[in-house]
Amino acid sequence: MKLQGLTIIFIIIILPISLVLSEYVQAQIQTITNQTTYSTTLRDATYDAVKSFQLNTVNNKFSSISDSKLRDLEASISTFYNSLAMAMNVSGYTQEDLQGYIPAVVYTLYDGYYIYSKYTNQSTKQTEYGVKPYIYYTARYVVGTNCDFVINYTLDNYISIKGIVNNNYVNESGFLINPSKVTNEVGMDSNGYPTSLNYDGLTITSERLKEYLIIVNDKNESMPATEYEYAYHNNNKVYFDKENNGTLNGKYFIYSSNRKMYIEVKPEELYQTSAVRYYHEAKKFSNYIQGLLGDMITAQHAVNPDGTKLDISINTGSEKLFNFTSENDPMLETSNFNEHRREIIKSSIQTNLQVAINTYNGVSTSTYEFALPKLSEIEWDKVVNNIGVISFMQGIPIGSKYFNDYCVITNNKNKEYISKDSICITTSDNEFHKVGCKKLVKNQQLIDGAYHILDFERQNVKIAEGNTSYFYPRKNLQCYDCIINIGKLNSIEDIISGNLESGEDINILRTKYLTALAREKYELYKTTK
């Protein structure tokens, strides 16, 4: 056969194959491109939702109250969808279109979580999108015939117990610690609290705290940011007005609507004693729980609401959950208590999220079968220890397959939860540091105080429409070493236990940190308190 004939046959055979392969490769490239674009869009929208929730709670003085919290959350949901719609509008999707591909959005909070999804409203019999009722992190425990109770867990060492224990009704709440670490409680005040005590060899006593405020005067003018001493009193920050007459007998006020609202208070009550009260009450509550449950409750006693055994992935076996020792210290992440707490939170979210997505399948008009994806253990570790948002996007056609992805974003800059890394240390050289900053260990003599991370965030004061002033409650600048050496910080668990690998004495740092952590935890608003 002539060469020309072979060439023609080759072209006839190869050309269609080349075209098909080219089309297939191009389709795969487009699919991967869409997958990457949509994943990035979902992550950015989820981050915007978390940021919105953070900003709303920072500037909302009533963010811990249920109705106000729901408004903040709904505003965050709106931000999520707006961000998603704006980014994906180039693909032809509107916000209404995108709702059909979002089976659920989960907001994990301090003692429970909200699920935003589509459901059937039982009063109107119509399907609608909305926030479902709040779900607590709970587990039921049954021992024989005389113990049947429920424990509500949180993201830290605070619990509530309600039910029958040894044929007696129990309804108590409090923080759990290793009570043997609290010693030398001295100087009882008129309310029955010690004025100082030792925790794990550290002296915990009263504090004097300071922060800057912008005050709006009677002429509706904002005054320059001024530093005031303050203390927590009856769940409010009460400030000492040194500008009034400059003495300890001066007036005291609450910062309300950017103005001074004066109140009557005894000067001796303006010493910050929350940390002392935290350890005193935690010791009392922990002794009570240990005496009640210490020799009895293990993970094997946890059951589902219907009484069947609760299936959890990490089972601490016969180890006692509420027998507090140096190994089972609720303040440490490695304790049996915390292992179990995390598993309870994980199990609760998985179960109710699965129900929500299955319900969504029942009311969705899409032919796509929505399903709960498998989160990695690293992602679950973030979820069960932080305030955050879990978002899901599924069922969008992207070439040869459907888009199916999820995103987990957490944030500790909120008023919902005092995480261990939400406390910053201030120094006399006008810097603030992360607790694990190695520069602090070398320069403990410079340590000045310890405050919540939100105290270093800019806040605003709206004077009038178009007239807003800004200020920082704490004017310290962030340590440069903390920023650039984020992966080389000392472990917070090592700070709490006082066991640095270097063997250095860090008692000054530990005292300031554990005092601030206790103070902020104690003053955190809790619906069960």
Coordinates of C-alpha atoms in Angstrom, one line a residue:
M1 CA 0.0 0.0 0.0
K2 CA 1.3 3.4 -0.9
L3 CA 2.4 5.8 1.8
Q4 CA -0.3 8.2 1.0
G5 CA -2.9 5.5 1.7
L6 CA -1.4 4.6 5.0
T7 CA -1.3 8.3 6.0
I8 CA -5.0 8.7 5.2
I9 CA -5.9 5.5 7.2
F10 CA -3.8 6.8 10.1
I11 CA -5.5 10.1 10.1
I12 CA -8.9 8.5 9.9
I13 CA -8.2 6.3 12.9
I14 CA -6.1 8.6 15.1
L15 CA -7.8 11.9 14.5
P16 CA -11.1 11.0 16.2
I17 CA -9.3 9.3 19.0
S18 CA -7.2 12.5 19.5
L19 CA -10.2 14.7 19.5
V20 CA -12.0 12.5 22.0
L21 CA -9.0 12.3 24.3
S22 CA -8.5 16.1 24.0
E23 CA -12.1 16.7 24.9
Y24 CA -11.9 14.2 27.8
V25 CA -8.7 15.9 29.1
Q26 CA -10.2 19.3 28.8
A27 CA -13.3 18.2 30.6
Q28 CA -11.2 16.7 33.5
I29 CA -9.1 19.9 33.7
Q30 CA -12.4 22.0 33.8
T31 CA -13.7 19.6 36.5
I32 CA -10.6 20.0 38.6
T33 CA -10.7 23.8 38.1
N34 CA -14.3 24.0 39.2
Q35 CA -13.6 21.7 42.2
T36 CA -10.8 24.0 43.3
T37 CA -12.8 27.2 42.7
Y38 CA -15.8 26.0 44.6
S39 CA -13.8 24.6 47.5
T40 CA -12.0 27.9 47.8
T41 CA -15.3 29.8 47.6
L42 CA -16.8 27.6 50.3
R43 CA -13.8 28.1 52.6
D44 CA -13.9 31.8 52.1
A45 CA -17.7 32.1 52.7
T46 CA -17.3 30.0 55.9
Y47 CA -14.5 32.2 57.1
D48 CA -16.6 35.3 56.4
A49 CA -19.4 33.7 58.5
V50 CA -17.1 33.1 61.4
K51 CA -15.6 36.6 61.2
S52 CA -19.1 38.1 61.1
F53 CA -20.1 36.2 64.2
Q54 CA -16.9 37.3 65.9
L55 CA -17.4 41.0 65.1
N56 CA -21.0 40.9 66.1
T57 CA -20.2 39.4 69.5
V58 CA -17.3 41.7 70.1
N59 CA -19.4 44.8 69.6
N60 CA -22.6 43.5 71.1
K61 CA -22.7 43.9 74.9
F62 CA -25.6 41.4 75.1
S63 CA -24.1 38.7 72.8
S64 CA -24.4 36.0 75.4
I65 CA -28.1 36.4 75.8
S66 CA -30.2 33.9 73.8
D67 CA -32.2 36.2 71.6
S68 CA -29.3 38.5 70.9
K69 CA -27.1 35.4 70.1
L70 CA -29.6 34.2 67.6
R71 CA -29.6 37.5 65.9
D72 CA -25.8 37.4 65.7
L73 CA -26.0 33.9 64.3
E74 CA -28.7 34.7 61.7
A75 CA -26.6 37.7 60.6
S76 CA -23.6 35.3 60.2
I77 CA -25.7 32.9 58.1
S78 CA -26.7 35.8 55.9
T79 CA -23.1 36.8 55.5
F80 CA -22.2 33.2 54.5
Y81 CA -24.8 33.1 51.7
N82 CA -24.0 36.6 50.5
S83 CA -20.3 35.7 50.3
L84 CA -21.1 32.5 48.5
A85 CA -23.5 34.1 46.0
M86 CA -21.1 36.9 45.2
A87 CA -18.2 34.6 44.5
M88 CA -20.3 32.1 42.5
N89 CA -22.5 34.5 40.6
V90 CA -20.0 34.3 37.8
S91 CA -21.1 30.6 37.4
G92 CA -24.7 31.6 37.1
Y93 CA -25.8 30.7 40.7
T94 CA -27.9 33.0 42.8
Q95 CA -28.2 32.9 46.6
E96 CA -31.6 31.1 46.2
D97 CA -30.0 28.6 43.8
L98 CA -27.2 27.9 46.2
Q99 CA -29.4 27.1 49.2
G100 CA -30.4 23.9 47.3
Y101 CA -26.8 22.7 47.5
I102 CA -26.2 23.5 51.2
P103 CA -27.7 20.7 53.2
A104 CA -26.6 22.1 56.6
V105 CA -24.4 24.7 58.3
V106 CA -23.4 23.9 61.9
Y107 CA -22.5 26.5 64.6
T108 CA -20.6 24.9 67.5
L109 CA -20.8 27.1 70.6
Y110 CA -19.7 26.7 74.2
D111 CA -22.3 24.2 75.6
G112 CA -24.1 23.1 72.4
Y113 CA -24.7 23.9 68.8
Y114 CA -27.2 25.2 66.2
I115 CA -27.9 23.5 62.8
Y116 CA -29.1 25.7 60.0
S117 CA -30.9 23.6 57.4
K118 CA -34.2 23.1 55.4
Y119 CA -37.0 21.5 57.4
T120 CA -40.8 21.2 57.5
N121 CA -42.4 23.7 59.7
Q122 CA -45.0 21.7 61.7
S123 CA -47.3 24.7 62.3
T124 CA -47.5 25.8 58.6
K125 CA -46.6 22.4 57.0
Q126 CA -44.3 24.4 54.7
T127 CA -40.6 23.6 54.1
E128 CA -38.3 26.5 55.0
Y129 CA -34.7 27.3 55.8
G130 CA -34.0 28.2 59.4
V131 CA -32.1 27.6 62.6
K132 CA -33.2 24.5 64.4
P133 CA -33.5 24.4 68.2
Y134 CA -30.4 24.5 70.3
I135 CA -28.8 21.1 71.0
Y136 CA -26.7 20.7 74.1
Y137 CA -23.6 18.4 74.3
T138 CA -25.3 15.8 76.5
A139 CA -24.9 12.2 77.5
R140 CA -27.1 9.9 79.5
Y141 CA -25.7 7.6 82.1
V142 CA -27.5 4.6 83.6
V143 CA -26.1 2.4 86.5
G144 CA -28.4 -0.3 87.7
T145 CA -31.8 0.8 88.8
N146 CA -30.9 3.7 91.1
C147 CA -28.8 5.9 88.8
D148 CA -30.2 7.6 85.7
F149 CA -29.0 11.1 84.9
V150 CA -27.8 13.4 82.2
I151 CA -24.5 15.4 82.0
N152 CA -24.3 18.5 79.9
Y153 CA -20.7 19.0 78.7
T154 CA -19.0 22.1 77.3
L155 CA -15.9 22.9 75.4
D156 CA -13.9 23.1 78.6
N157 CA -14.1 21.7 82.2
Y158 CA -17.6 23.0 83.0
I159 CA -20.5 20.5 83.4
S160 CA -24.1 20.3 84.5
I161 CA -25.6 17.2 86.0
K162 CA -29.3 16.5 86.3
G163 CA -31.2 13.4 87.2
I164 CA -31.3 10.5 89.8
V165 CA -28.1 9.4 91.5
N166 CA -28.4 6.7 94.2
N167 CA -32.2 7.4 94.3
N168 CA -31.7 11.1 95.0
Y169 CA -32.5 13.9 92.6
V170 CA -29.4 16.0 91.6
N171 CA -29.2 19.3 89.7
E172 CA -25.8 20.9 89.9
S173 CA -23.3 22.8 87.7
G174 CA -19.7 23.9 88.0
F175 CA -16.1 23.6 86.9
L176 CA -14.1 20.5 87.4
I177 CA -10.5 20.5 88.6
N178 CA -8.2 18.3 90.6
P179 CA -9.3 19.5 94.0
S180 CA -6.2 18.3 95.8
K181 CA -4.3 21.1 94.0
V182 CA -6.2 23.8 95.9
T183 CA -4.7 24.5 99.3
N184 CA -4.0 27.2 101.9
E185 CA -7.3 29.1 101.5
V186 CA -7.0 32.1 103.9
G187 CA -8.6 35.4 104.8
M188 CA -12.3 34.6 104.3
D189 CA -14.4 37.6 103.3
S190 CA -18.0 38.5 104.3
N191 CA -19.3 36.3 101.4
G192 CA -17.4 33.2 102.6
Y193 CA -14.7 33.3 99.9
P194 CA -11.0 33.3 100.7
T195 CA -9.0 36.4 99.8
S196 CA -6.1 34.1 98.5
L197 CA -5.3 30.5 98.0
N198 CA -2.7 28.2 96.4
Y199 CA -3.3 26.4 93.2
D200 CA -0.7 23.8 92.3
G201 CA 1.9 25.7 94.3
L202 CA 1.0 29.1 92.9
T203 CA -0.5 32.0 95.0
I204 CA -3.8 33.2 93.5
T205 CA -5.1 36.4 94.9
S206 CA -7.1 39.5 94.0
E207 CA -6.2 41.7 90.9
R208 CA -6.4 45.3 89.7
L209 CA -7.4 45.4 86.1
K210 CA -7.3 48.3 83.6
E211 CA -8.6 49.1 80.1
Y212 CA -9.3 52.1 77.9
L213 CA -12.7 53.4 77.1
I214 CA -14.2 56.2 74.9
I215 CA -16.9 58.1 76.8
V216 CA -19.6 60.1 75.0
N217 CA -20.5 63.2 77.0
D218 CA -23.8 65.0 77.4
K219 CA -23.1 67.1 74.3
N220 CA -22.9 63.8 72.3
E221 CA -19.2 64.3 71.8
S222 CA -16.6 61.5 72.1
M223 CA -13.9 62.1 74.6
P224 CA -10.3 60.8 74.1
A225 CA -9.8 57.2 75.1
T226 CA -9.0 57.1 78.9
E227 CA -7.7 54.3 81.0
Y228 CA -9.9 53.1 83.9
E229 CA -9.5 50.5 86.6
Y230 CA -12.3 47.9 86.6
A231 CA -13.5 44.8 88.3
Y232 CA -16.3 42.3 87.6
H233 CA -19.3 42.9 90.0
N234 CA -22.7 41.1 89.6
N235 CA -21.8 40.0 86.1
N236 CA -20.9 43.5 85.0
K237 CA -17.6 45.4 84.6
V238 CA -17.6 48.2 87.1
Y239 CA -15.1 51.1 86.5
F240 CA -13.5 53.4 89.1
D241 CA -14.0 57.0 88.0
K242 CA -10.7 58.5 89.1
E243 CA -11.6 61.7 87.1
N244 CA -14.4 62.3 89.6
N245 CA -12.4 63.1 92.7
G246 CA -9.3 60.9 92.4
T247 CA -9.9 58.9 95.6
L248 CA -11.0 55.4 96.4
N249 CA -14.3 56.9 97.6
G250 CA -15.0 58.2 94.2
K251 CA -17.9 57.2 92.1
Y252 CA -18.1 53.9 90.1
F253 CA -19.9 53.4 86.9
I254 CA -21.0 50.8 84.3
Y255 CA -20.1 51.4 80.7
S256 CA -23.6 51.5 79.0
S257 CA -24.4 52.9 75.5
N258 CA -20.9 54.5 75.5
R259 CA -21.7 56.6 78.6
K260 CA -21.1 56.4 82.3
M261 CA -24.0 54.9 84.3
Y262 CA -23.1 55.5 88.0
I263 CA -23.9 52.9 90.6
E264 CA -23.5 52.5 94.4
V265 CA -20.8 50.0 95.3
K266 CA -18.4 49.5 98.2
P267 CA -14.8 50.3 97.3
E268 CA -13.5 47.1 98.8
E269 CA -15.7 45.1 96.3
L270 CA -13.7 46.6 93.4
Y271 CA -10.8 44.2 93.9
Q272 CA -11.0 41.5 91.2
T273 CA -11.5 38.2 93.1
S274 CA -13.0 36.1 90.3
A275 CA -9.9 33.8 90.0
V276 CA -9.9 33.0 93.7
R277 CA -13.6 32.3 93.6
Y278 CA -13.2 30.1 90.5
Y279 CA -10.7 27.8 92.2
H280 CA -12.6 27.9 95.5
E281 CA -15.9 26.9 93.9
A282 CA -14.3 24.4 91.5
K283 CA -12.7 22.6 94.4
K284 CA -16.0 22.4 96.3
F285 CA -17.9 21.2 93.2
S286 CA -15.2 18.8 92.2
N287 CA -15.1 17.2 95.6
Y288 CA -18.9 16.9 95.4
I289 CA -18.8 15.2 92.0
Q290 CA -15.9 13.0 92.9
G291 CA -17.8 11.8 96.0
L292 CA -21.0 11.3 94.0
L293 CA -19.6 9.6 90.9
G294 CA -15.9 9.1 91.3
D295 CA -16.0 5.4 92.1
M296 CA -18.8 4.6 89.8
I297 CA -19.0 6.2 86.4
T298 CA -17.0 5.0 83.4
A299 CA -17.5 5.5 79.6
Q300 CA -19.3 2.1 79.5
H301 CA -22.2 3.6 81.5
A302 CA -23.0 6.2 78.7
V303 CA -26.2 5.3 76.8
N304 CA -28.4 6.7 74.0
P305 CA -31.7 8.4 75.0
D306 CA -33.4 5.1 74.3
G307 CA -31.2 3.3 76.7
T308 CA -29.0 1.4 74.2
K309 CA -25.2 1.6 74.6
L310 CA -23.6 4.8 73.2
D311 CA -21.2 4.0 70.4
I312 CA -18.1 6.1 70.7
S313 CA -14.9 5.7 68.7
I314 CA -12.5 6.2 71.7
N315 CA -13.6 4.3 74.8
T316 CA -11.7 4.9 78.0
G317 CA -12.9 1.5 79.2
S318 CA -13.1 0.9 82.9
E319 CA -11.2 4.1 83.8
K320 CA -13.1 6.3 86.2
L321 CA -14.2 9.5 84.6
F322 CA -14.8 11.5 87.7
N323 CA -12.0 10.3 90.0
F324 CA -9.7 13.3 89.8
T325 CA -6.0 12.6 90.0
S326 CA -2.8 14.1 88.5
E327 CA -3.4 11.8 85.5
N328 CA -7.1 12.6 85.3
D329 CA -7.0 16.3 85.8
P330 CA -9.9 18.0 83.9
M331 CA -7.7 21.0 83.3
L332 CA -5.4 18.9 81.1
E333 CA -6.3 17.7 77.6
T334 CA -4.8 14.2 78.2
S335 CA -7.2 13.3 81.0
N336 CA -9.8 10.6 80.8
F337 CA -12.4 13.2 81.5
N338 CA -11.4 15.2 78.4
E339 CA -11.1 12.2 76.2
H340 CA -14.7 11.2 77.1
R341 CA -15.9 14.8 76.8
R342 CA -14.6 15.2 73.3
E343 CA -16.2 11.8 72.2
I344 CA -19.6 12.9 73.6
I345 CA -19.5 16.1 71.7
K346 CA -18.4 14.4 68.5
S347 CA -21.1 11.7 68.9
S348 CA -23.8 14.3 69.5
I349 CA -22.9 16.4 66.5
Q350 CA -22.5 13.4 64.2
T351 CA -25.9 11.9 65.2
N352 CA -27.9 15.1 64.9
L353 CA -26.2 16.3 61.7
Q354 CA -26.9 12.9 60.1
V355 CA -30.6 13.3 61.1
A356 CA -30.6 16.9 59.7
I357 CA -29.1 15.8 56.3
N358 CA -31.5 12.8 56.0
T359 CA -34.4 15.2 56.7
Y360 CA -33.0 17.5 54.1
N361 CA -33.1 14.7 51.6
G362 CA -36.8 14.2 52.3
V363 CA -37.7 17.8 51.6
S364 CA -35.1 18.6 48.9
T365 CA -36.3 18.9 45.3
S366 CA -32.9 17.7 44.0
T367 CA -32.3 14.2 42.8
Y368 CA -28.8 14.2 44.4
E369 CA -28.5 12.0 47.5
F370 CA -27.0 14.3 50.2
A371 CA -24.8 12.5 52.8
L372 CA -22.7 13.3 55.8
P373 CA -19.0 13.1 54.8
K374 CA -16.3 11.7 57.1
L375 CA -14.4 14.4 58.9
S376 CA -10.8 13.7 59.8
E377 CA -9.7 13.3 63.4
I378 CA -7.7 16.6 63.1
E379 CA -10.9 18.4 62.0
W380 CA -12.9 16.8 64.8
D381 CA -10.2 17.9 67.3
K382 CA -10.8 21.5 66.1
V383 CA -14.6 21.1 66.3
V384 CA -14.8 19.7 69.9
N385 CA -12.4 22.3 71.3
N386 CA -13.4 25.6 69.6
I387 CA -16.2 27.8 68.6
G388 CA -16.6 27.4 64.9
V389 CA -18.7 26.7 61.8
I390 CA -19.0 23.5 59.7
S391 CA -20.4 24.1 56.3
F392 CA -21.4 21.6 53.6
M393 CA -21.9 22.0 49.9
Q394 CA -23.0 19.1 47.7
G395 CA -24.7 18.2 44.4
I396 CA -23.4 21.0 42.1
P397 CA -22.6 19.5 38.6
I398 CA -19.0 20.2 37.7
G399 CA -18.3 18.5 34.5
S400 CA -18.0 14.7 34.8
K401 CA -19.1 14.6 38.5
Y402 CA -20.8 16.4 41.3
F403 CA -19.1 18.8 43.7
N404 CA -19.1 17.5 47.3
D405 CA -17.1 19.2 50.0
Y406 CA -17.2 20.6 53.5
C407 CA -15.2 23.2 55.5
V408 CA -14.4 23.6 59.2
I409 CA -13.3 27.1 60.4
T410 CA -12.8 27.9 64.1
N411 CA -12.0 31.1 65.9
N412 CA -11.2 31.9 69.6
K413 CA -11.9 35.6 69.3
N414 CA -15.4 35.6 70.7
K415 CA -17.4 36.0 73.9
E416 CA -18.8 32.5 73.8
Y417 CA -15.9 30.6 75.1
I418 CA -12.6 31.1 77.0
S419 CA -10.2 28.7 75.3
K420 CA -6.8 28.1 76.7
D421 CA -5.1 30.1 74.0
S422 CA -7.5 33.1 74.2
I423 CA -5.4 34.6 77.1
C424 CA -2.6 36.9 76.3
I425 CA 0.2 38.1 78.5
T426 CA 1.2 41.8 78.7
T427 CA 4.6 43.1 79.6
S428 CA 6.0 46.3 80.9
D429 CA 7.6 47.1 77.5
N430 CA 4.0 47.6 76.1
E431 CA 3.8 44.3 74.3
F432 CA 1.4 41.4 74.5
H433 CA 2.3 37.8 73.9
K434 CA 0.8 34.4 73.3
V435 CA 1.1 32.3 76.4
G436 CA 3.6 30.0 74.8
C437 CA 6.0 32.7 73.6
K438 CA 9.5 31.6 74.5
K439 CA 10.5 35.3 75.0
L440 CA 8.3 35.4 78.1
V441 CA 10.2 32.5 79.7
K442 CA 13.4 34.4 79.3
N443 CA 12.0 37.7 80.6
Q444 CA 9.5 36.8 83.3
Q445 CA 10.4 39.9 85.3
L446 CA 8.7 42.0 82.5
I447 CA 5.4 40.3 82.9
D448 CA 2.7 42.8 83.8
G449 CA -0.7 41.2 83.5
A450 CA -2.9 38.8 81.5
Y451 CA -6.1 39.6 79.5
H452 CA -8.5 38.1 77.1
I453 CA -7.5 38.3 73.4
L454 CA -10.5 40.4 72.6
D455 CA -9.2 43.2 74.8
F456 CA -6.5 43.8 72.1
E457 CA -9.1 44.1 69.3
R458 CA -10.3 47.4 68.0
Q459 CA -13.8 48.4 69.1
N460 CA -16.0 51.1 67.8
V461 CA -18.3 53.8 69.4
K462 CA -21.0 55.1 67.1
I463 CA -21.6 58.7 68.0
A464 CA -24.1 59.5 65.3
E465 CA -24.8 58.5 61.7
G466 CA -21.5 58.7 59.9
N467 CA -19.6 59.6 63.0
T468 CA -17.8 56.6 64.6
S469 CA -14.8 56.6 66.9
Y470 CA -12.5 53.6 67.5
F471 CA -10.4 52.5 70.4
Y472 CA -8.4 49.6 71.8
P473 CA -9.2 48.5 75.4
R474 CA -5.6 47.4 75.7
K475 CA -3.0 49.5 73.7
N476 CA -0.2 46.9 73.9
L477 CA 1.4 45.9 70.6
Q478 CA 1.7 42.3 69.6
C479 CA 5.1 40.6 70.1
Y480 CA 6.9 40.2 66.8
D481 CA 8.4 36.8 67.9
C482 CA 4.9 35.5 68.6
I483 CA 3.9 36.3 65.0
I484 CA 6.8 34.8 63.2
N485 CA 7.4 31.8 65.5
I486 CA 3.8 30.6 65.7
G487 CA 5.0 27.0 65.2
K488 CA 7.8 27.2 67.8
L489 CA 5.8 28.2 70.9
N490 CA 5.8 26.4 74.2
S491 CA 2.8 24.0 74.7
I492 CA 0.0 25.5 76.7
E493 CA -0.4 22.1 78.4
D494 CA 3.2 22.4 79.5
I495 CA 2.6 25.9 80.8
I496 CA -0.4 24.7 82.9
S497 CA 1.5 21.7 84.3
G498 CA 4.7 23.7 84.7
N499 CA 6.8 21.0 82.9
L500 CA 8.8 22.7 80.2
E501 CA 11.3 20.5 78.4
S502 CA 13.9 23.1 79.2
G503 CA 13.2 22.7 82.9
E504 CA 13.0 26.4 83.5
D505 CA 11.1 27.9 86.3
I506 CA 7.9 29.6 84.9
N507 CA 5.9 30.2 88.1
I508 CA 5.5 34.0 87.4
L509 CA 4.1 33.2 83.9
R510 CA 1.9 30.4 85.2
T511 CA 0.5 32.5 88.1
K512 CA -0.5 35.3 85.7
Y513 CA -1.9 32.9 83.1
L514 CA -3.9 30.6 85.4
T515 CA -5.2 33.7 87.3
A516 CA -6.5 35.3 84.1
L517 CA -7.8 32.0 82.7
A518 CA -9.8 31.4 85.9
R519 CA -11.1 34.9 86.0
E520 CA -12.4 34.9 82.5
K521 CA -13.9 31.5 82.8
Y522 CA -15.7 32.5 86.0
E523 CA -17.2 35.6 84.5
L524 CA -18.4 33.9 81.3
Y525 CA -22.1 34.0 81.1
K526 CA -23.7 30.5 81.2
T527 CA -27.3 29.6 80.8
T528 CA -26.8 26.8 83.4
K529 CA -25.2 28.9 86.0

